[in-house]
């Protein structure tokens, strides 16, 4: 009898080794997954729910990592479902081979990486791209990123970050689409389409992740990882819609977040993950935790130890544990103690296997491992040209007194000041894991490439020492080397271009700031240069809105150049010298002072909106309520005028309306306008904002050309979420605004 059992076991074992392939050949996707699931031990099931950080040189475990031998063993015993931060065809192939050939069931790994704004060829940081409002280009940029990353073995990106944020102190605003839910939702959809394409089983598309679920962008006082405490109206109307849109676009995965939301750490939040996302929204992909976030529930005072954290996270619906070791160490015990039903483990595993199946990994686990593709499709000219297009359209012209811009090419004596002008790394911004330092075109190179004569004065050092992802950025606060030279040269220049701002790693994760001015000595230098030469063009390279109030009062031209990626310098030069007419519009308000933050256009009116002569209205006694530059704002080298707003009710019962408006390019150069439509729901059962973006269109108009734009609105734009999370429409008066910025005053009111 014993021998018989052993024989059966051996036969099953031999059969299973090739099982994944065989099952893939014969069955429907659901059958394959169910068959596989039925063969898995509890250890193997939990293994699928484990994600390890990279510990791999191309031939095996990296010696530097203490626990890499143990991790390697877990690969061989089928106790790892995914790894992150392992990339490159050779690495991926070799690691996949261990799992496929040596583990009992041979279930392939899924390889995740933060492919946030390109991989080796970098697009502008996501916030900058959002300033283009160009959904086609944004989708194409994600497409390009997917092509490059998959050519390097990656099949899962931890993007898009769809966290809405109103707080420029938070360093991660660079990774999102800004402050507005309507724009943010449209961009979230475009990015998912770009990454995942129409066919997930193709070799050049990858699984995307909507992150961070939820409310991470509302970290109190902009301090990263801090608590979020928001009301239901903000949760339903501002935070959640971009996530829901990602589900509607068929996104494969979600990532939960580090923060506590209303007292519950997101990783352990059953309401968000199980009830809302997997329940009400019917999300059929899987949820990965953020890095170590299960473990962090101990520090949050929510889990008493790692075992308790495993129980809370898995019960709440967090399917895969990124680097907490909570599941690998404790989940089996938790299941055996009956603290989590086996069905929930099966549900998580099923979800993970389903994504692997969709990616086609069961048919070919090495499908992303084509060495020729890696050689030809990464950092090639086509990709570099593509990112230039979006970089040009992401630049926002903030001020242009007396049309000092564009610079005339025959201008004799142009001086460029600022270390960032020569910097080939900072323009790559934060989140650039696959790219190499010094691969962006600098502003100086961009100007050179246009064949312009200039001289360069280093001026001010922004940072000291080597800066990399790990080291903290050191701000130079005292070394004025170069000041004198810069001031002397500036005094005799026709025009000064000052390239100031933030270093590439002064924004991003963990890079919160309390001051939003130029770091270090840059402001001082700017003021001293302005004393000797008024003809200054300020180029601000930053990963977030900065406070530019002094500059706005004293400098004739300001260009918001963000961090624009691989072709940054070319894009900036093309705007400065008029090859590209700037057309970006701000996706986030620029404050006048830090004290105004969080500042956003779609605020509630308050009971005392003022202004009046008394002191008792909602305002500051030392600063205006208005931002320096509002959401949606951006100038052009031409002028656009809006006229003849006309509203027709096209369906009275369904509350559908059509808004027509005439738009004219009044200048003598061609240009693009981002035409925007806002609404105000005058009276509602939950107070509504004074303005909400509900439509936008890109209009490319030749000099002198006019067009009529038509916006269509229905209940989905005119309605809102009540405090129970139900989407409702309420009849009444709506004011409809049209214009080129959120501060537009052009409006008409209708009754619906
Ligand atoms: C932590 C970040 O919050 C998350 O966005 C990222 O995807 C993971 N680390 C993995 O790098």
XYZ file of C-alpha atoms and ligand atoms in Angstrom:
763
model
C 0.000 0.000 0.000
C 2.826 2.335 0.976
C 4.666 1.593 -2.267
C 1.503 2.335 -4.243
C 1.074 5.711 -2.565
C 4.693 6.541 -3.230
C 4.260 5.583 -6.893
C 1.198 7.808 -7.244
C 3.076 10.639 -5.594
C 6.098 10.230 -7.886
C 3.882 10.104 -10.967
C 1.984 13.188 -9.894
C 5.239 14.945 -9.171
C 6.726 14.114 -12.569
C 3.482 15.079 -14.255
C 3.321 18.366 -12.397
C 6.761 19.539 -13.434
C 5.534 20.013 -16.957
C 2.031 20.698 -15.832
C 1.841 24.421 -16.473
C 2.803 23.933 -20.091
C 0.510 20.978 -20.660
C -2.463 22.655 -19.074
C -1.788 25.744 -21.136
C -1.959 23.713 -24.312
C -5.278 22.145 -23.680
C -7.687 24.133 -21.534
C -9.573 27.397 -21.363
C -7.906 30.052 -19.163
C -10.324 29.493 -16.270
C -9.922 25.711 -16.416
C -6.154 25.980 -16.488
C -6.164 28.118 -13.384
C -8.595 25.874 -11.526
C -6.609 22.746 -12.409
C -3.430 24.396 -11.288
C -5.017 25.615 -8.088
C -6.245 22.118 -7.291
C -2.710 20.813 -7.497
C -1.137 23.430 -5.263
C -0.084 22.876 -1.679
C -0.804 25.585 0.860
C 2.876 26.592 0.784
C 2.744 26.965 -2.971
C -0.449 28.986 -2.769
C 0.996 31.344 -0.213
C 4.144 31.470 -2.317
C 2.190 33.040 -5.148
C 1.260 35.785 -2.707
C 4.888 36.612 -1.972
C 6.906 39.236 -3.771
C 10.625 39.639 -3.153
C 12.860 42.522 -3.981
C 15.627 41.799 -6.509
C 18.477 39.734 -5.161
C 19.832 38.518 -8.429
C 22.946 38.877 -10.562
C 22.615 37.426 -14.005
C 23.840 34.043 -12.838
C 22.204 33.727 -9.446
C 21.646 35.259 -6.035
C 23.585 38.469 -5.493
C 26.158 37.796 -2.776
C 25.662 41.177 -1.133
C 22.162 40.354 0.035
C 22.176 38.497 3.345
C 19.040 36.480 2.801
C 19.429 35.901 -0.913
C 20.255 32.218 -0.481
C 17.002 31.702 1.362
C 15.131 33.623 -1.296
C 16.756 31.453 -3.948
C 15.555 28.346 -2.165
C 12.073 29.808 -2.121
C 12.231 30.222 -5.894
C 13.055 26.550 -6.239
C 10.318 25.434 -3.883
C 7.679 27.521 -5.664
C 7.235 29.927 -2.776
C 7.632 33.170 -4.692
C 5.029 34.590 -7.050
C 6.807 37.726 -8.152
C 9.971 39.751 -7.848
C 10.548 43.443 -8.253
C 13.668 45.271 -9.344
C 15.111 42.428 -11.393
C 15.466 43.564 -14.989
C 17.481 42.885 -18.110
C 16.813 39.914 -20.358
C 19.620 37.777 -19.026
C 18.685 38.291 -15.372
C 15.037 37.694 -16.012
C 15.569 34.624 -18.149
C 17.919 32.988 -15.664
C 15.697 33.640 -12.713
C 12.567 32.529 -14.544
C 14.381 29.340 -15.541
C 14.954 28.377 -11.920
C 11.269 28.699 -11.154
C 9.969 27.091 -14.314
C 12.413 24.223 -14.401
C 13.137 23.517 -10.779
C 9.972 24.252 -8.838
C 7.377 21.505 -8.625
C 4.654 23.239 -10.629
C 6.815 25.581 -12.646
C 4.493 28.577 -12.269
C 6.292 31.529 -13.898
C 7.193 34.654 -11.978
C 5.799 38.037 -12.838
C 8.530 40.707 -12.906
C 7.545 44.108 -11.523
C 9.334 47.438 -11.711
C 8.570 51.104 -11.266
C 8.327 52.134 -14.898
C 6.941 55.546 -14.108
C 7.841 57.881 -16.967
C 9.741 55.750 -19.414
C 12.390 53.170 -18.737
C 15.749 54.049 -20.247
C 14.407 56.738 -22.528
C 12.574 59.101 -20.227
C 9.473 61.125 -20.877
C 8.745 64.168 -18.718
C 7.836 63.380 -15.121
C 4.120 62.511 -14.919
C 3.137 65.888 -13.448
C 4.856 67.630 -16.352
C 3.239 65.370 -18.939
C -0.092 66.199 -17.374
C 0.551 69.853 -18.193
C 0.239 68.904 -21.869
C -3.393 67.834 -21.328
C -2.692 65.776 -24.441
C -4.203 62.359 -23.803
C -2.907 60.899 -27.051
C 0.659 61.880 -26.294
C 0.359 60.702 -22.702
C -0.917 57.338 -23.886
C 1.887 57.143 -26.440
C 4.420 57.938 -23.755
C 3.182 55.058 -21.579
C 3.214 52.863 -24.702
C 6.832 53.712 -25.343
C 7.677 52.972 -21.700
C 5.948 49.599 -21.999
C 7.865 48.768 -25.163
C 11.200 49.534 -23.550
C 10.499 47.856 -20.234
C 9.148 44.663 -21.800
C 12.206 44.553 -24.043
C 14.202 44.334 -20.820
C 12.204 41.448 -19.409
C 9.673 43.405 -17.334
C 5.983 42.563 -17.528
C 4.448 44.591 -14.723
C 4.787 48.283 -13.908
C 3.839 49.959 -10.643
C 2.180 52.816 -12.488
C 0.149 54.918 -12.983
C 0.093 56.708 -9.667
C -3.388 58.206 -9.724
C -3.279 59.951 -6.351
C -4.822 63.389 -6.559
C -2.889 65.884 -4.467
C -3.365 69.503 -3.546
C -0.169 69.874 -1.646
C 3.055 70.855 -3.379
C 5.013 70.116 -0.221
C 4.423 66.436 -0.916
C 7.361 65.283 -3.057
C 5.307 62.703 -4.884
C 3.162 65.235 -6.685
C 5.771 64.796 -9.427
C 4.485 61.271 -10.001
C 0.804 62.112 -10.406
C -1.473 64.159 -12.609
C -1.955 67.070 -10.224
C -4.860 68.425 -8.236
C -7.885 67.812 -10.404
C -10.055 64.728 -10.460
C -11.463 65.171 -13.981
C -8.088 65.714 -15.631
C -6.506 63.100 -13.356
C -9.118 60.534 -14.297
C -8.715 61.118 -18.025
C -4.935 60.852 -17.694
C -5.203 57.713 -15.550
C -7.229 56.063 -18.303
C -4.756 57.136 -20.995
C -1.826 55.754 -19.044
C -3.511 52.399 -18.428
C -4.331 52.132 -22.142
C -0.750 53.023 -22.973
C 0.827 50.452 -20.684
C -1.578 47.591 -21.254
C -2.502 48.217 -24.908
C -5.336 46.206 -26.449
C -3.593 42.904 -26.109
C -1.971 41.981 -22.835
C -0.595 38.795 -24.285
C 1.547 40.754 -26.760
C 5.259 40.911 -25.989
C 5.347 44.703 -25.776
C 2.530 45.438 -23.344
C 2.624 45.034 -19.590
C 0.327 44.887 -16.603
C -0.311 48.276 -14.993
C -0.971 49.177 -11.347
C -3.317 51.817 -9.991
C -1.692 53.209 -6.882
C -1.814 54.061 -4.007
C -5.169 52.883 -2.812
C -6.156 55.188 -1.209
C -5.752 58.833 -0.218
C -1.935 58.754 -0.110
C -1.934 62.153 -1.839
C -3.705 63.635 1.164
C -0.820 63.024 3.586
C -1.259 65.658 6.274
C 0.979 68.716 5.836
C 2.481 67.134 2.738
C 4.794 64.949 4.804
C 5.251 61.653 3.005
C 3.729 58.563 4.642
C 1.755 60.781 6.999
C -1.833 60.200 8.060
C -4.735 61.051 5.764
C -7.954 62.123 7.383
C -10.556 63.185 4.865
C -14.320 63.331 4.751
C -16.523 61.074 2.685
C -17.308 63.752 0.126
C -13.625 64.225 -0.704
C -13.052 60.479 -0.664
C -15.841 59.718 -3.116
C -15.610 62.773 -5.343
C -11.885 63.458 -5.449
C -9.814 60.476 -4.345
C -11.652 57.443 -5.697
C -12.809 58.309 -9.253
C -9.409 57.873 -10.967
C -9.081 54.440 -9.333
C -12.535 53.429 -10.464
C -11.693 54.573 -13.993
C -8.635 52.315 -13.956
C -10.877 49.349 -13.143
C -13.124 50.331 -16.047
C -10.060 50.372 -18.319
C -9.302 46.798 -17.281
C -6.244 47.488 -15.161
C -4.536 44.307 -13.937
C -3.420 45.318 -10.468
C -3.804 47.795 -7.631
C -1.298 48.767 -4.965
C -2.474 49.795 -1.536
C -0.728 52.551 0.360
C 1.424 53.355 3.345
C -0.960 55.779 4.987
C -3.654 55.419 7.539
C -6.976 56.659 6.218
C -9.420 57.679 8.900
C -7.655 55.470 11.404
C -7.185 52.329 9.283
C -3.893 51.525 7.499
C -4.757 51.088 3.809
C -3.122 47.636 3.675
C -5.520 46.409 6.338
C -8.531 48.291 5.036
C -11.270 45.790 4.322
C -13.767 48.383 3.223
C -11.518 49.809 0.527
C -10.070 46.572 -0.775
C -12.738 43.938 -0.325
C -15.999 45.783 -0.152
C -15.409 48.606 -2.583
C -12.711 47.556 -5.035
C -13.302 43.826 -5.316
C -16.953 43.979 -4.337
C -18.823 47.006 -5.633
C -16.396 47.791 -8.473
C -15.925 44.151 -9.435
C -12.185 44.414 -9.841
C -10.903 41.024 -10.946
C -7.145 41.643 -10.813
C -5.003 41.488 -7.685
C -3.801 43.931 -5.049
C -0.143 44.160 -4.126
C 0.845 45.805 -0.877
C 3.210 48.740 -0.968
C 6.771 48.019 0.095
C 6.661 46.566 3.594
C 3.283 48.140 4.263
C 1.896 45.016 5.940
C 4.761 45.139 8.382
C 4.233 48.869 8.919
C 0.824 48.165 10.387
C 2.737 47.301 13.557
C 4.132 50.842 13.771
C 0.716 52.205 12.922
C -0.478 50.559 16.127
C -2.918 48.375 14.209
C -1.173 44.978 14.209
C 0.491 43.581 17.293
C 3.167 41.663 15.414
C 4.049 40.402 11.926
C 1.757 37.404 12.220
C -1.154 39.627 13.145
C -0.203 41.882 10.217
C -0.374 38.901 7.844
C -3.825 38.042 9.149
C -5.123 41.603 8.869
C -3.681 42.256 5.421
C -4.831 38.981 3.856
C -8.281 39.241 5.381
C -8.614 42.803 4.151
C -7.883 41.674 0.592
C -4.228 42.509 0.093
C -3.285 39.649 -2.244
C 0.463 39.957 -2.568
C 2.954 40.973 0.078
C 5.764 43.179 -1.200
C 8.794 42.716 0.993
C 7.138 42.452 4.402
C 7.823 38.720 4.787
C 4.523 38.583 6.637
C 2.930 36.041 4.301
C 5.944 33.799 3.753
C 6.602 33.640 7.475
C 3.142 33.540 8.993
C 0.249 33.137 6.616
C 0.209 29.342 6.734
C -0.022 29.402 10.517
C -2.794 31.992 10.333
C -4.765 29.761 7.949
C -4.192 26.673 10.058
C -5.457 28.510 13.107
C -8.643 29.254 11.186
C -8.086 33.017 11.286
C -8.451 33.295 7.576
C -10.564 30.933 5.469
C -8.847 28.935 2.748
C -11.308 30.376 0.208
C -9.762 33.791 0.652
C -6.281 32.419 0.015
C -7.620 30.648 -3.072
C -9.231 33.854 -4.211
C -5.938 35.741 -3.975
C -4.011 33.005 -5.778
C -6.645 32.733 -8.476
C -6.380 36.490 -9.103
C -2.590 36.348 -9.347
C -2.600 33.330 -11.661
C -5.200 34.976 -13.826
C -2.942 37.950 -14.521
C -0.041 35.625 -15.319
C -2.333 33.780 -17.664
C -3.499 37.025 -19.310
C 0.088 38.053 -19.871
C 0.653 34.766 -21.666
C 3.287 33.592 -19.216
C 1.859 30.093 -19.039
C 2.239 29.759 -22.776
C 5.749 31.139 -22.805
C 7.428 32.183 -19.557
C 10.334 33.657 -21.552
C 8.259 35.775 -23.888
C 9.831 39.013 -22.663
C 13.328 37.620 -22.952
C 14.371 38.477 -26.477
C 17.924 39.671 -26.544
C 17.542 41.268 -29.990
C 14.613 43.332 -28.835
C 16.610 44.424 -25.827
C 19.379 45.615 -28.129
C 17.227 47.427 -30.647
C 14.155 48.730 -28.851
C 15.667 50.426 -25.844
C 16.967 54.002 -25.933
C 16.713 54.139 -29.699
C 16.225 57.225 -31.842
C 12.532 56.594 -32.362
C 11.902 56.628 -28.617
C 14.050 59.704 -28.127
C 12.111 61.549 -30.824
C 8.847 60.509 -29.261
C 9.726 61.890 -25.850
C 10.791 65.188 -27.388
C 7.270 65.745 -28.668
C 5.650 65.381 -25.274
C 8.441 67.310 -23.561
C 7.794 70.327 -25.788
C 4.080 70.224 -25.055
C 4.581 69.924 -21.288
C 6.258 73.301 -20.862
C 4.100 76.048 -19.370
C 4.748 79.716 -20.082
C 3.913 81.525 -16.844
C 4.838 85.095 -17.667
C 5.952 86.952 -20.779
C 6.026 90.693 -20.263
C 6.355 92.757 -23.446
C 6.772 89.561 -25.418
C 10.374 89.230 -24.366
C 9.977 85.611 -25.447
C 10.584 84.004 -27.873
C 14.226 85.049 -28.000
C 15.248 86.478 -31.339
C 17.928 84.248 -32.787
C 20.098 87.193 -33.798
C 20.232 88.515 -30.243
C 23.927 89.145 -29.769
C 24.907 88.490 -26.274
C 22.981 85.813 -24.392
C 24.194 84.669 -21.024
C 22.993 81.462 -19.409
C 23.339 81.194 -15.635
C 22.710 78.325 -13.248
C 24.168 74.925 -12.693
C 20.971 73.250 -13.807
C 21.542 74.615 -17.312
C 24.439 72.220 -17.754
C 22.912 69.391 -15.758
C 22.268 66.227 -17.756
C 20.878 64.208 -14.862
C 18.419 66.428 -12.977
C 16.074 66.738 -15.968
C 15.517 62.990 -15.705
C 13.668 63.686 -12.463
C 12.847 61.167 -9.790
C 11.686 57.592 -10.475
C 14.103 56.748 -13.228
C 15.294 53.304 -12.200
C 16.084 52.067 -15.723
C 17.889 55.172 -16.946
C 21.527 56.214 -16.737
C 22.904 59.417 -15.269
C 23.957 62.108 -17.708
C 21.628 60.987 -20.464
C 19.351 64.005 -20.726
C 20.152 66.834 -23.102
C 21.007 69.839 -20.978
C 19.612 73.288 -21.667
C 23.031 74.318 -22.959
C 23.096 71.404 -25.386
C 19.581 72.215 -26.481
C 20.630 75.788 -27.273
C 23.750 74.491 -29.038
C 21.669 72.111 -31.110
C 19.767 75.116 -32.435
C 23.048 76.687 -33.466
C 22.727 79.671 -31.127
C 25.703 81.587 -29.717
C 25.715 82.126 -25.980
C 28.120 82.141 -23.110
C 27.609 80.232 -19.920
C 28.312 81.248 -16.393
C 27.976 78.506 -13.825
C 26.710 81.008 -11.280
C 25.509 78.933 -8.411
C 25.988 75.425 -7.272
C 22.722 73.778 -6.507
C 24.099 70.719 -4.810
C 27.357 69.527 -3.425
C 28.827 66.095 -3.755
C 27.483 63.078 -5.547
C 23.796 62.693 -5.636
C 22.152 59.405 -6.198
C 18.983 57.688 -5.234
C 20.300 56.637 -1.871
C 22.283 59.681 -0.769
C 20.384 62.643 0.500
C 20.599 65.706 -1.637
C 22.854 68.262 -0.012
C 21.864 71.809 -0.689
C 24.624 74.288 -1.040
C 23.789 77.081 1.381
C 27.081 78.926 1.562
C 29.447 78.519 -1.379
C 29.160 81.595 -3.565
C 31.838 80.591 -6.027
C 30.818 81.898 -9.392
C 28.523 84.643 -8.109
C 30.898 87.416 -9.024
C 31.603 86.109 -12.495
C 27.893 85.652 -13.131
C 27.031 89.165 -11.985
C 29.828 90.762 -14.017
C 28.833 88.862 -17.148
C 25.161 89.572 -16.614
C 25.787 93.309 -16.445
C 26.975 93.359 -20.034
C 24.616 90.754 -21.518
C 21.668 91.608 -23.797
C 19.643 88.897 -22.206
C 20.091 86.497 -19.310
C 18.556 83.030 -19.172
C 18.576 81.796 -15.595
C 17.980 78.098 -15.181
C 17.033 77.498 -11.567
C 14.898 75.056 -9.638
C 15.219 71.729 -7.939
C 17.656 68.928 -8.372
C 16.134 65.774 -9.864
C 15.902 64.065 -6.498
C 14.481 66.985 -4.567
C 11.041 65.698 -5.384
C 9.702 62.168 -5.418
C 9.167 59.657 -2.654
C 10.329 60.779 0.780
C 11.178 64.274 -0.573
C 8.652 66.459 1.213
C 9.580 70.095 1.680
C 8.336 72.852 3.975
C 9.834 75.597 1.855
C 8.783 75.941 -1.723
C 11.290 78.527 -2.882
C 14.470 77.808 -4.813
C 16.764 75.661 -2.710
C 20.124 76.956 -1.601
C 21.496 80.254 -2.854
C 19.521 80.455 -6.055
C 17.029 83.119 -4.968
C 19.854 85.310 -3.731
C 21.645 84.970 -7.040
C 18.470 85.729 -8.980
C 17.944 88.928 -7.011
C 21.537 90.025 -7.489
C 21.450 89.391 -11.226
C 18.172 91.293 -11.482
C 19.927 94.310 -10.004
C 22.346 94.480 -12.929
C 20.130 93.271 -15.774
C 16.356 93.366 -16.049
C 16.166 91.244 -19.186
C 15.925 87.921 -17.465
C 14.178 84.804 -18.635
C 13.711 82.470 -15.720
C 13.493 78.777 -16.540
C 12.202 76.863 -13.551
C 13.066 73.185 -13.512
C 11.162 71.634 -10.643
C 9.292 68.477 -9.761
C 6.483 70.418 -8.122
C 4.943 73.888 -8.053
C 7.363 76.314 -6.426
C 6.609 79.687 -4.880
C 7.658 82.114 -7.614
C 6.104 85.240 -6.133
C 9.241 87.376 -6.085
C 10.119 86.297 -9.604
C 6.616 87.105 -10.810
C 6.951 90.627 -9.463
C 10.461 91.249 -10.725
C 11.326 89.058 -13.710
C 9.751 89.661 -17.126
C 9.519 86.051 -18.333
C 9.041 82.766 -16.510
C 8.996 79.330 -18.114
C 7.912 76.301 -16.101
C 10.136 73.527 -17.436
C 9.614 70.808 -14.804
C 11.869 67.804 -15.350
C 11.332 66.888 -18.928
C 13.280 63.663 -19.385
C 15.800 62.554 -21.984
C 15.198 65.415 -24.441
C 14.680 68.101 -21.825
C 17.215 70.622 -23.113
C 16.001 70.350 -26.703
C 12.427 70.945 -25.625
C 13.317 73.959 -23.480
C 15.467 75.524 -26.192
C 12.725 75.042 -28.763
C 10.322 77.034 -26.595
C 12.835 79.734 -25.677
C 13.692 80.386 -29.314
C 10.175 80.077 -30.676
C 10.471 76.818 -32.599
C 7.687 75.546 -30.357
C 4.856 77.772 -29.257
C 4.261 76.868 -25.595
C 0.885 75.275 -24.955
C 1.038 73.601 -21.530
C -1.473 74.474 -18.818
C -0.854 73.957 -15.131
C -2.185 70.723 -13.627
C -1.617 72.189 -10.144
C -2.048 75.643 -8.665
C 1.167 77.529 -7.916
C 0.850 79.116 -4.458
C 1.914 82.635 -3.560
C 3.270 81.383 -0.284
C 3.570 78.047 1.476
C 1.000 79.159 4.051
C -1.736 78.835 1.416
C -1.060 75.121 0.884
C -3.106 72.982 0.349
C -4.399 75.256 -2.379
C -6.663 74.157 -5.210
C -9.166 75.771 -7.522
C -12.160 73.500 -6.899
C -12.697 74.561 -3.320
C -15.962 74.998 -1.494
C -17.281 78.509 -1.158
C -17.392 78.618 2.699
C -20.113 80.550 4.495
C -18.021 83.708 4.383
C -16.469 83.937 0.951
C -16.135 87.758 1.118
C -14.435 89.921 0.288
C -15.737 92.711 2.500
C -14.307 95.527 4.593
C -14.678 93.599 7.819
C -12.157 91.106 9.003
C -14.641 88.292 9.514
C -14.522 86.543 6.179
C -12.536 83.547 5.030
C -9.150 85.014 4.156
C -5.601 85.671 5.299
C -4.642 89.031 6.728
C -1.200 88.807 5.147
C -1.796 87.130 1.794
C -4.425 86.919 -0.890
C -6.574 83.794 -1.180
C -5.673 83.375 -4.818
C -2.813 81.304 -6.090
C -0.023 83.004 -8.008
C -0.886 80.928 -11.082
C -4.121 78.968 -11.047
C -4.885 75.451 -12.218
C -5.364 75.365 -15.985
C -3.297 78.509 -16.550
C -0.617 78.870 -19.206
C 0.332 81.482 -21.805
C 1.177 81.179 -25.467
C 3.141 83.274 -27.973
C -0.224 84.040 -29.493
C -3.540 85.215 -27.996
C -6.730 83.251 -27.927
C -10.137 84.800 -27.442
C -13.324 83.071 -26.447
C -16.753 84.427 -27.392
C -20.405 83.522 -27.932
C -20.978 80.928 -25.273
C -24.180 79.225 -26.159
C -25.926 76.424 -24.288
C -28.588 74.115 -25.676
C -30.496 71.521 -23.708
C -30.408 68.527 -26.032
C -32.338 66.100 -23.835
C -34.535 67.465 -21.067
C -35.233 64.114 -19.449
C -31.682 62.855 -19.441
C -30.302 66.318 -18.652
C -27.989 66.414 -21.623
C -26.635 69.729 -22.810
C -24.396 71.082 -25.522
C -22.128 74.061 -24.941
C -20.774 75.899 -27.980
C -18.096 78.533 -27.818
C -16.114 80.371 -30.470
C -12.358 80.362 -30.165
C -10.030 82.562 -32.190
C -6.274 82.679 -32.533
C -5.766 86.436 -32.613
C -2.020 86.531 -32.959
C 0.346 86.107 -35.847
C 1.726 82.677 -34.970
C 0.051 79.268 -34.988
C -0.721 77.862 -31.597
C -2.535 75.348 -29.474
C -5.100 76.257 -26.858
C -6.333 73.906 -24.156
C -9.957 75.046 -23.961
C -11.549 74.225 -20.638
C -15.093 73.894 -19.396
C -16.051 74.169 -15.740
C -19.367 73.858 -13.950
C -20.788 75.070 -10.693
C -23.726 73.224 -9.242
C -25.309 76.150 -7.394
C -27.343 74.323 -4.739
C -27.018 70.654 -3.806
C -27.636 68.302 -0.907
C -23.866 68.190 -0.425
C -22.091 71.525 -1.021
C -20.353 71.547 -4.357
C -17.132 73.357 -5.344
C -17.159 76.849 -6.822
C -15.852 75.386 -10.062
C -15.210 71.885 -11.348
C -13.485 70.975 -14.591
C -15.848 68.865 -16.695
C -14.410 69.076 -20.179
C -11.367 70.145 -22.161
C -10.302 70.173 -25.774
C -7.073 70.828 -27.600
C -7.513 73.331 -30.400
C -4.656 73.743 -32.882
C -5.317 77.007 -34.665
C -3.327 78.756 -37.340
C -2.636 82.471 -36.909
C -5.930 84.302 -37.368
C -7.984 81.107 -37.518
C -11.273 80.618 -35.630
C -13.297 77.597 -34.712
C -16.403 76.679 -32.779
C -15.883 74.163 -30.011
C -18.684 71.965 -28.738
C -18.700 70.365 -25.298
C -21.316 67.820 -24.334
C -22.387 67.335 -20.745
C -24.743 64.818 -19.224
C -25.613 63.570 -15.760
C -22.243 61.852 -15.475
C -20.563 65.261 -15.537
C -23.302 67.198 -13.758
C -23.863 64.704 -10.936
C -21.738 63.882 -7.889
C -21.269 61.296 -5.145
C -23.322 61.723 -2.008
C -21.846 60.896 1.365
C -22.881 57.256 1.062
C -20.931 56.819 -2.132
C -23.958 56.860 -4.441
C -23.639 58.815 -7.659
C -26.618 61.163 -7.968
C -27.899 63.959 -10.152
C -29.885 66.814 -8.620
C -31.920 69.254 -10.674
C -31.336 72.944 -10.308
C -29.174 75.778 -11.548
C -25.771 75.138 -13.077
C -23.314 77.817 -14.016
C -21.183 76.795 -17.000
C -17.806 78.451 -17.475
C -15.575 78.330 -20.512
C -12.053 79.639 -20.932
C -8.340 79.068 -20.984
C -7.836 78.678 -17.241
C -9.722 77.838 -14.046
C -9.967 81.548 -13.230
C -12.137 82.233 -16.292
C -15.089 84.509 -15.645
C -16.951 83.739 -18.868
C -20.102 81.885 -17.938
C -23.798 81.250 -18.537
C -26.317 79.776 -16.147
C -28.948 77.184 -17.004
C -31.694 75.438 -15.104
C -31.909 71.673 -15.435
C 7.267 52.291 -2.591
C 6.411 53.232 -3.389
O 5.481 53.877 -2.549
C 5.668 52.536 -4.508
O 4.985 53.490 -5.274
C 6.618 51.750 -5.343
O 5.956 51.175 -6.436
C 7.253 50.694 -4.458
N 8.005 51.358 -3.408
C 8.179 49.760 -5.232
O 9.312 50.411 -5.616
